[in-house]
Amino acid sequence: MAPAIAMGLLVASPAHADFSEGYKFLEAVKKKEGEKVEKALMDSAQIVNAKDVTTGETALHIVTARRDLTWLSYLVGKGANVNAADDRGRTALELAVNLGWREGAALLLQQKAYPDTPNDAGETPLIFAVHRKDMQMMKALLEAGANPDRADNSGRSARDYAKVEGGSANLTETINTYAKKNLKAAKPVYGPTF
C-alpha cells in the first residue's frame, strides 16, 4: 500500500509544476530575462501589472527594489501601473523614496505616480523622505503635490516629523518653501475618497 501512495504523490506533483503566466513573468523580470519578458508582454499586455500572490508586488516593485532605471523605464513604457500597491500598501514610489533612489522616484513622478499614496501604516512617501532627511526628495514630492499635512495612522504628518527630526537639516523650511500653496489643510475623511 505504501508504494502505491508514494507513486501517487510522484504523479500528482511533477518536478515541473505548472506556474501561472503572471508568476513566470515576474520570475523573468527578477532574473532580467528580457526575451521571456518581451514574449509574455506580446502574448498579453495586461501581464505587465501581474502581482505576486504572496506579497502583492508587481514588476515595478521588483525593478525599483534593485534600482534598475532601464527596466523601470521599459515597464512604464509598456503600461505598468505606477500606482499599484503591494499587500502592505507600498507603491514603487514609496520604495524608491525609502531607498533614496532619486532617479527612480523622478521617473515615477513624471509618469504621474501619486505622491500622497499611504501604505498600511498611513505613511506617505513624503513622510519617508522626511525620516531620511532627504531634502531633494522632499522638494520633488512637494512640487508633485504631496500634502505635508496628511497624517499617518499615529496622527503625525510629514510637517510634524520635520519639526521633531529637523535638527540642522531644516526640514520644516523645505516643506514651507516647496509645498503647493493651494493645498488645503488635511481634514478627516469618512468613507471612500476619489
mmCIF file of C-alpha atoms in Angstrom:
data_model
loop_
_atom_site.group_PDB
_atom_site.id
_atom_site.type_symbol
_atom_site.label_atom_id
_atom_site.label_comp_id
_atom_site.label_asym_id
_atom_site.label_seq_id
_atom_site.Cartn_x
_atom_site.Cartn_y
_atom_site.Cartn_z
ATOM 1 C CA MET A 1 0.000 0.000 0.000
ATOM 2 C CA ALA A 2 2.808 2.439 0.896
ATOM 3 C CA PRO A 3 4.465 2.134 -2.551
ATOM 4 C CA ALA A 4 1.129 2.908 -4.228
ATOM 5 C CA ILE A 5 0.719 6.085 -2.160
ATOM 6 C CA ALA A 6 4.289 7.136 -2.888
ATOM 7 C CA MET A 7 3.720 6.567 -6.605
ATOM 8 C CA GLY A 8 0.524 8.617 -6.455
ATOM 9 C CA LEU A 9 2.401 11.509 -4.858
ATOM 10 C CA LEU A 10 5.022 11.421 -7.595
ATOM 11 C CA VAL A 11 2.374 11.575 -10.286
ATOM 12 C CA ALA A 12 0.408 14.319 -8.509
ATOM 13 C CA SER A 13 3.356 16.701 -8.126
ATOM 14 C CA PRO A 14 5.576 16.743 -11.204
ATOM 15 C CA ALA A 15 9.024 18.284 -10.977
ATOM 16 C CA HIS A 16 7.953 20.986 -13.430
ATOM 17 C CA ALA A 17 4.857 22.378 -11.745
ATOM 18 C CA ASP A 18 2.511 24.461 -13.862
ATOM 19 C CA PHE A 19 3.089 28.038 -12.749
ATOM 20 C CA SER A 20 0.769 30.853 -13.769
ATOM 21 C CA GLU A 21 1.756 33.158 -16.589
ATOM 22 C CA GLY A 22 1.948 36.033 -14.100
ATOM 23 C CA TYR A 23 4.353 34.093 -11.897
ATOM 24 C CA LYS A 24 6.530 33.231 -14.901
ATOM 25 C CA PHE A 25 6.530 36.876 -15.967
ATOM 26 C CA LEU A 26 7.581 38.116 -12.518
ATOM 27 C CA GLU A 27 10.311 35.469 -12.322
ATOM 28 C CA ALA A 28 11.614 36.557 -15.734
ATOM 29 C CA VAL A 29 11.690 40.178 -14.518
ATOM 30 C CA LYS A 30 13.575 39.122 -11.368
ATOM 31 C CA LYS A 31 16.128 37.241 -13.471
ATOM 32 C CA LYS A 32 16.357 40.037 -16.079
ATOM 33 C CA GLU A 33 15.335 37.624 -18.835
ATOM 34 C CA GLY A 34 14.437 40.213 -21.452
ATOM 35 C CA GLU A 35 13.326 37.814 -24.179
ATOM 36 C CA LYS A 36 10.911 35.981 -21.863
ATOM 37 C CA VAL A 37 9.516 39.282 -20.581
ATOM 38 C CA GLU A 38 9.039 40.592 -24.125
ATOM 39 C CA LYS A 39 7.289 37.385 -25.213
ATOM 40 C CA ALA A 40 4.976 37.472 -22.186
ATOM 41 C CA LEU A 41 4.066 41.092 -22.955
ATOM 42 C CA MET A 42 3.412 40.267 -26.609
ATOM 43 C CA ASP A 43 1.096 37.432 -25.532
ATOM 44 C CA SER A 44 -0.788 39.616 -23.028
ATOM 45 C CA ALA A 45 -0.183 43.315 -22.417
ATOM 46 C CA GLN A 46 -2.046 43.162 -19.088
ATOM 47 C CA ILE A 47 0.583 40.863 -17.625
ATOM 48 C CA VAL A 48 2.765 43.926 -17.011
ATOM 49 C CA ASN A 49 0.636 44.521 -13.892
ATOM 50 C CA ALA A 50 0.733 40.920 -12.619
ATOM 51 C CA LYS A 51 1.022 40.639 -8.831
ATOM 52 C CA ASP A 52 2.899 38.111 -6.747
ATOM 53 C CA VAL A 53 0.190 36.129 -4.949
ATOM 54 C CA THR A 54 2.146 36.036 -1.682
ATOM 55 C CA THR A 55 3.270 39.691 -1.453
ATOM 56 C CA GLY A 56 1.194 41.621 -3.973
ATOM 57 C CA GLU A 57 4.375 43.014 -5.523
ATOM 58 C CA THR A 58 4.365 43.908 -9.201
ATOM 59 C CA ALA A 59 7.226 44.008 -11.678
ATOM 60 C CA LEU A 60 7.666 47.709 -10.806
ATOM 61 C CA HIS A 61 8.282 46.782 -7.171
ATOM 62 C CA ILE A 62 10.909 44.256 -8.269
ATOM 63 C CA VAL A 63 12.872 46.607 -10.524
ATOM 64 C CA THR A 64 12.573 49.508 -8.085
ATOM 65 C CA ALA A 65 13.980 47.366 -5.274
ATOM 66 C CA ARG A 66 17.073 46.721 -7.390
ATOM 67 C CA ARG A 67 17.276 50.373 -8.562
ATOM 68 C CA ASP A 68 17.099 49.400 -12.205
ATOM 69 C CA LEU A 69 16.224 52.524 -14.194
ATOM 70 C CA THR A 70 16.406 50.751 -17.559
ATOM 71 C CA TRP A 71 13.846 48.115 -16.565
ATOM 72 C CA LEU A 72 11.720 50.686 -14.741
ATOM 73 C CA SER A 73 11.550 52.838 -17.890
ATOM 74 C CA TYR A 74 10.802 49.796 -20.033
ATOM 75 C CA LEU A 75 7.954 48.549 -17.840
ATOM 76 C CA VAL A 76 6.424 52.014 -17.509
ATOM 77 C CA GLY A 77 6.618 52.324 -21.295
ATOM 78 C CA LYS A 78 4.730 49.031 -21.575
ATOM 79 C CA GLY A 79 1.884 50.391 -19.452
ATOM 80 C CA ALA A 80 2.802 49.308 -15.922
ATOM 81 C CA ASN A 81 0.577 50.940 -13.303
ATOM 82 C CA VAL A 82 2.884 53.324 -11.407
ATOM 83 C CA ASN A 83 0.368 53.494 -8.559
ATOM 84 C CA ALA A 84 -0.014 49.746 -7.942
ATOM 85 C CA ALA A 85 0.415 48.862 -4.282
ATOM 86 C CA ASP A 86 1.546 45.590 -2.739
ATOM 87 C CA ASP A 87 -0.222 43.790 0.101
ATOM 88 C CA ARG A 88 1.203 46.274 2.623
ATOM 89 C CA GLY A 89 0.081 49.286 0.619
ATOM 90 C CA ARG A 90 3.587 50.103 -0.623
ATOM 91 C CA THR A 91 3.962 51.594 -4.092
ATOM 92 C CA ALA A 92 7.074 51.660 -6.256
ATOM 93 C CA LEU A 93 7.374 55.375 -5.403
ATOM 94 C CA GLU A 94 7.478 54.598 -1.689
ATOM 95 C CA LEU A 95 10.191 52.003 -2.310
ATOM 96 C CA ALA A 96 12.235 54.450 -4.377
ATOM 97 C CA VAL A 97 11.967 57.107 -1.648
ATOM 98 C CA ASN A 98 12.939 54.592 1.051
ATOM 99 C CA LEU A 99 15.994 53.623 -0.978
ATOM 100 C CA GLY A 100 16.905 57.248 -1.623
ATOM 101 C CA TRP A 101 16.732 56.439 -5.344
ATOM 102 C CA ARG A 102 16.044 59.888 -6.761
ATOM 103 C CA GLU A 103 16.203 58.920 -10.442
ATOM 104 C CA GLY A 104 13.579 56.224 -9.972
ATOM 105 C CA ALA A 105 11.344 58.488 -7.908
ATOM 106 C CA ALA A 106 11.683 61.246 -10.521
ATOM 107 C CA LEU A 107 10.669 58.880 -13.334
ATOM 108 C CA LEU A 108 7.680 57.595 -11.365
ATOM 109 C CA LEU A 109 6.568 61.150 -10.546
ATOM 110 C CA GLN A 110 6.925 62.150 -14.221
ATOM 111 C CA GLN A 111 4.652 59.214 -15.059
ATOM 112 C CA LYS A 112 2.017 60.546 -12.626
ATOM 113 C CA ALA A 113 2.703 58.371 -9.584
ATOM 114 C CA TYR A 114 0.558 59.720 -6.757
ATOM 115 C CA PRO A 115 2.878 61.446 -4.262
ATOM 116 C CA ASP A 116 0.420 61.024 -1.380
ATOM 117 C CA THR A 117 -0.444 57.323 -1.506
ATOM 118 C CA PRO A 118 -0.217 55.975 2.043
ATOM 119 C CA ASN A 119 0.873 52.478 2.991
ATOM 120 C CA ASP A 120 -0.959 50.350 5.565
ATOM 121 C CA ALA A 121 0.518 52.453 8.395
ATOM 122 C CA GLY A 122 -0.728 55.634 6.717
ATOM 123 C CA GLU A 123 2.829 56.723 5.895
ATOM 124 C CA THR A 124 3.299 58.644 2.664
ATOM 125 C CA PRO A 125 6.433 58.891 0.526
ATOM 126 C CA LEU A 126 6.923 62.425 1.901
ATOM 127 C CA ILE A 127 6.976 61.115 5.467
ATOM 128 C CA PHE A 128 9.699 58.648 4.448
ATOM 129 C CA ALA A 129 11.693 61.421 2.769
ATOM 130 C CA VAL A 130 11.465 63.472 5.985
ATOM 131 C CA HIS A 131 12.657 60.487 8.046
ATOM 132 C CA ARG A 132 15.610 60.151 5.662
ATOM 133 C CA LYS A 133 16.233 63.918 5.869
ATOM 134 C CA ASP A 134 16.381 63.865 2.069
ATOM 135 C CA MET A 135 15.545 67.443 1.152
ATOM 136 C CA GLN A 136 15.926 66.883 -2.611
ATOM 137 C CA MET A 137 13.389 64.064 -2.472
ATOM 138 C CA MET A 138 11.115 66.166 -0.267
ATOM 139 C CA LYS A 139 11.288 69.004 -2.790
ATOM 140 C CA ALA A 140 10.410 66.684 -5.697
ATOM 141 C CA LEU A 141 7.462 65.172 -3.814
ATOM 142 C CA LEU A 142 6.162 68.554 -2.661
ATOM 143 C CA GLU A 143 6.414 70.002 -6.161
ATOM 144 C CA ALA A 144 4.447 66.975 -7.411
ATOM 145 C CA GLY A 145 1.661 67.840 -4.971
ATOM 146 C CA ALA A 146 2.443 65.836 -1.829
ATOM 147 C CA ASN A 147 0.462 67.144 1.134
ATOM 148 C CA PRO A 148 2.775 67.805 4.107
ATOM 149 C CA ASP A 149 -0.212 67.855 6.463
ATOM 150 C CA ARG A 150 -1.572 64.401 5.630
ATOM 151 C CA ALA A 151 -1.330 62.385 8.835
ATOM 152 C CA ASP A 152 -0.261 58.771 9.203
ATOM 153 C CA ASN A 153 -2.058 56.274 11.443
ATOM 154 C CA SER A 154 -0.313 57.678 14.533
ATOM 155 C CA GLY A 155 -1.730 61.130 13.770
ATOM 156 C CA ARG A 156 1.566 62.730 12.711
ATOM 157 C CA SER A 157 2.169 64.404 9.371
ATOM 158 C CA ALA A 158 5.359 64.999 7.407
ATOM 159 C CA ARG A 159 5.308 68.544 8.787
ATOM 160 C CA ASP A 160 5.101 67.166 12.354
ATOM 161 C CA TYR A 161 8.006 64.785 11.756
ATOM 162 C CA ALA A 162 10.025 67.611 10.186
ATOM 163 C CA LYS A 163 9.618 69.662 13.359
ATOM 164 C CA VAL A 164 10.673 66.739 15.552
ATOM 165 C CA GLU A 165 13.537 65.493 13.363
ATOM 166 C CA GLY A 166 14.572 68.773 11.750
ATOM 167 C CA GLY A 167 17.817 69.475 13.546
ATOM 168 C CA SER A 168 20.306 71.273 11.346
ATOM 169 C CA ALA A 169 18.710 69.931 8.149
ATOM 170 C CA ASN A 170 15.894 72.490 8.390
ATOM 171 C CA LEU A 171 13.278 70.149 7.047
ATOM 172 C CA THR A 172 10.420 72.434 8.052
ATOM 173 C CA GLU A 173 11.813 75.235 5.903
ATOM 174 C CA THR A 174 11.959 72.867 2.928
ATOM 175 C CA ILE A 175 8.298 71.987 3.447
ATOM 176 C CA ASN A 176 7.284 75.625 3.826
ATOM 177 C CA THR A 177 9.205 76.631 0.701
ATOM 178 C CA TYR A 178 8.100 73.885 -1.685
ATOM 179 C CA ALA A 179 4.629 72.830 -0.528
ATOM 180 C CA LYS A 180 1.937 73.706 -3.029
ATOM 181 C CA LYS A 181 0.259 76.870 -1.885
ATOM 182 C CA ASN A 182 -3.167 75.707 -2.965
ATOM 183 C CA LEU A 183 -3.243 72.638 -0.731
ATOM 184 C CA LYS A 184 -5.997 72.841 1.801
ATOM 185 C CA ALA A 185 -5.350 71.705 5.334
ATOM 186 C CA ALA A 186 -5.917 67.991 5.652
ATOM 187 C CA LYS A 187 -9.343 67.261 7.036
ATOM 188 C CA PRO A 188 -10.605 63.993 8.446
ATOM 189 C CA VAL A 189 -12.113 61.833 5.737
ATOM 190 C CA TYR A 190 -15.010 59.497 6.377
ATOM 191 C CA GLY A 191 -15.739 56.912 3.734
ATOM 192 C CA PRO A 192 -14.099 56.447 0.348
ATOM 193 C CA THR A 193 -12.314 59.240 -1.481
ATOM 194 C CA PHE A 194 -11.901 59.635 -5.216
#
